[in-house]
Amino acid sequence: GLKPGEGGATPTVAAAPRLAPAATGSAAAAQAGTRPGSKGPTPAAAAFMAWVAQAVGTGELTYNEDGALVHFVAEGALLLSPEIFRRFFAAHVSVTDGPIAALRQSHGDRAFARLQNELAKSGWTARNGDENLHYYAFLKADGSPSRTASFYLVRQPALFWSPVPAPNARIRLAARPKKMKLPQDADT
């Protein structure tokens, strides 16, 4: 394992999230690591998380860096939304069958939004009050917060990464950004 301060090692994909198809696998296996009361992950949500875990492990997706789509914090693993979902579909554009192709066929350009919903219902992510997104701000070099971004929070990153990387010291929990209001008389 890593000793404190040795956060630079690339994590490997954990063996934990082995999800058997519902027809042959046990319900208990599909529920491993999920929120109580959740129905468990759909095949598309499982494929998405398997890709995220593998892409972080191979370095295809960077983590805890400026511009990364994955950040680790004390609360779990943060997945930048909607960017990581769009990247997933871009990486799987040539897939012509299975749950990812089915989402693309049924939802077109909004397939990423359907996949967000499926991940939120998987039981792997934490809710934030009445919504699925969590908000964090990146810290500038001087320690002041910069932009706030929205993330899905995976509560148990050890299901997907071993070892779990050290938390990113340059990201902090933030308030939900206020919605911008458009001027009423923009044409004057």
C-alpha positions as a printed Julia matrix, in Angstrom:
188×3 Matrix{Float64}:
   0.0     0.0     0.0
   0.9     3.65   -0.19
   2.51    5.37    2.74
   1.34    8.88    3.65
   2.72   11.36    1.14
   3.08    8.77   -1.62
  -0.03    9.82   -3.55
   1.68    9.76   -6.95
   1.16    6.08   -7.74
  -1.4     5.23  -10.38
  -4.24    3.29   -8.78
  -5.19   -0.05  -10.23
  -8.72   -1.16  -10.9
 -10.19   -2.87   -7.87
 -11.61   -6.34   -8.36
 -14.68   -5.5    -6.27
 -17.38   -4.31   -8.71
 -18.02   -7.6   -10.51
 -21.61   -7.33  -11.59
 -23.19  -10.4   -13.05
 -26.16  -10.03  -15.42
 -29.42   -9.95  -13.48
 -30.64  -13.2   -15.06
 -27.72  -15.25  -13.74
 -26.22  -13.18  -10.91
 -27.49  -12.79   -7.4
 -29.36   -9.69   -6.27
 -26.88   -9.44   -3.38
 -23.95   -9.18   -5.82
 -25.64   -6.36   -7.74
 -26.35   -4.53   -4.46
 -22.71   -4.58   -3.25
 -21.76   -1.09   -2.19
 -25.06    0.53   -3.08
 -27.33    2.81   -1.06
 -30.02    1.06    0.98
 -33.28    1.09   -0.98
 -31.62    1.51   -4.38
 -32.42   -0.99   -7.11
 -28.74   -1.37   -7.93
 -26.87   -0.31  -11.03
 -28.22   -0.73  -14.55
 -25.93   -2.37  -17.14
 -25.19    1.09  -18.57
 -24.26    2.54  -15.15
 -22.04   -0.49  -14.46
 -20.34   -0.09  -17.85
 -19.79    3.61  -17.16
 -18.19    3.03  -13.75
 -16.06    0.19  -15.11
 -14.79    2.57  -17.81
 -14.11    5.37  -15.3
 -12.21    2.98  -13.02
 -10.16    1.52  -15.86
  -9.5     4.9   -17.53
  -8.21    6.36  -14.25
  -6.12    3.24  -13.67
  -4.51    3.39  -17.13
  -4.06    7.17  -17.11
  -6.52    7.73  -19.98
  -8.36    9.93  -17.47
  -6.23   12.04  -15.15
  -7.33   12.7   -11.61
  -6.71   15.36   -8.95
  -5.15   17.67  -11.57
  -6.28   20.89  -13.23
  -8.73   19.94  -15.95
  -9.24   16.38  -14.63
 -12.72   14.85  -14.74
 -12.13   12.79  -11.56
 -11.1    14.16   -8.17
 -10.75   12.33   -4.88
 -11.9    14.01   -1.66
 -12.4    12.77    1.91
 -16.09   12.11    1.1
 -15.31    9.87   -1.9
 -14.63   10.24   -5.63
 -16.0    13.22   -7.56
 -17.03   12.82  -11.22
 -17.23   16.16  -13.07
 -20.68   16.51  -14.59
 -21.73   16.56  -17.36
 -18.23   16.42  -18.9
 -17.28   12.88  -17.82
 -20.55   11.48  -19.21
 -19.97   13.23  -22.55
 -16.38   11.88  -22.62
 -17.69    8.36  -21.97
 -20.04    8.52  -24.96
 -17.3    10.03  -27.14
 -14.99    7.15  -26.17
 -17.73    4.64  -27.06
 -19.0     6.18  -30.31
 -18.18    3.0   -32.26
 -20.09    0.68  -29.88
 -23.05   -0.68  -31.83
 -24.71   -3.05  -29.37
 -25.3    -3.45  -25.66
 -26.56   -0.97  -23.05
 -24.51    2.02  -24.27
 -25.68    1.67  -27.88
 -29.25    1.21  -26.6
 -29.04    4.47  -24.62
 -27.68    6.31  -27.66
 -30.43    4.87  -29.88
 -33.25    5.69  -27.45
 -32.03    9.11  -26.25
 -29.79   10.44  -29.05
 -27.79   13.51  -28.02
 -29.37   13.32  -24.54
 -28.04    9.81  -23.83
 -25.49   11.33  -21.43
 -28.35   12.83  -19.37
 -30.09    9.44  -19.17
 -26.81    7.86  -18.04
 -26.46   10.54  -15.33
 -29.91    9.53  -14.1
 -29.01    5.84  -14.14
 -25.8     6.48  -12.18
 -27.73    8.57   -9.65
 -30.15    5.66   -9.12
 -27.38    3.03   -8.96
 -26.85    3.4    -5.23
 -23.14    4.16   -5.74
 -23.58    7.93   -5.54
 -24.59   10.13   -2.62
 -27.53   12.52   -2.79
 -27.11   16.17   -1.84
 -30.4    17.06   -0.2
 -33.02   16.99   -2.95
 -30.57   16.75   -5.86
 -27.83   14.46   -7.17
 -25.09   17.02   -7.75
 -22.47   18.14   -5.25
 -20.62   21.43   -5.64
 -16.92   21.97   -5.07
 -14.63   24.92   -5.75
 -11.07   24.61   -6.95
  -8.48   26.59   -5.0
  -6.11   28.99   -6.74
  -2.4    29.04   -5.89
  -3.06   31.8    -3.32
  -5.69   29.61   -1.61
  -8.71   31.61   -2.74
 -11.57   29.68   -4.38
 -11.98   29.82   -8.14
 -14.88   28.43  -10.12
 -17.43   26.11   -8.58
 -18.11   22.91  -10.48
 -20.8    20.23  -10.21
 -20.0    16.59   -9.51
 -21.53   13.22   -8.79
 -20.07   11.87   -5.53
 -19.19    8.16   -5.48
 -19.37    7.32   -1.77
 -17.18    4.2    -1.76
 -14.29    4.69   -4.19
 -12.61    1.51   -2.83
 -15.21   -0.43   -4.84
 -13.5     0.87   -7.98
  -9.88    1.78   -7.11
  -7.17    0.09   -5.08
  -5.49    1.92   -3.55
  -7.84    4.9    -3.44
  -5.76    7.96   -4.34
  -5.1    10.6    -1.71
  -7.64   13.44   -1.53
  -7.05   16.46   -3.76
  -5.93   19.26   -1.42
  -6.92   21.93   -3.96
 -10.67   21.37   -3.98
 -13.23   22.3    -1.32
 -16.95   21.8    -0.76
 -18.86   24.87   -1.98
 -22.37   26.25   -1.95
 -24.6    25.61   -4.93
 -23.96   28.4    -7.46
 -26.8    30.85   -7.91
 -28.58   30.65  -11.24
 -27.8    33.57  -13.52
 -30.75   35.78  -14.29
 -31.07   37.16  -17.76
 -31.79   40.86  -18.07
 -35.49   41.51  -18.72
 -34.91   44.33  -21.19
 -31.98   42.97  -23.18
 -33.14   44.65  -26.41
 -32.93   48.3   -25.22
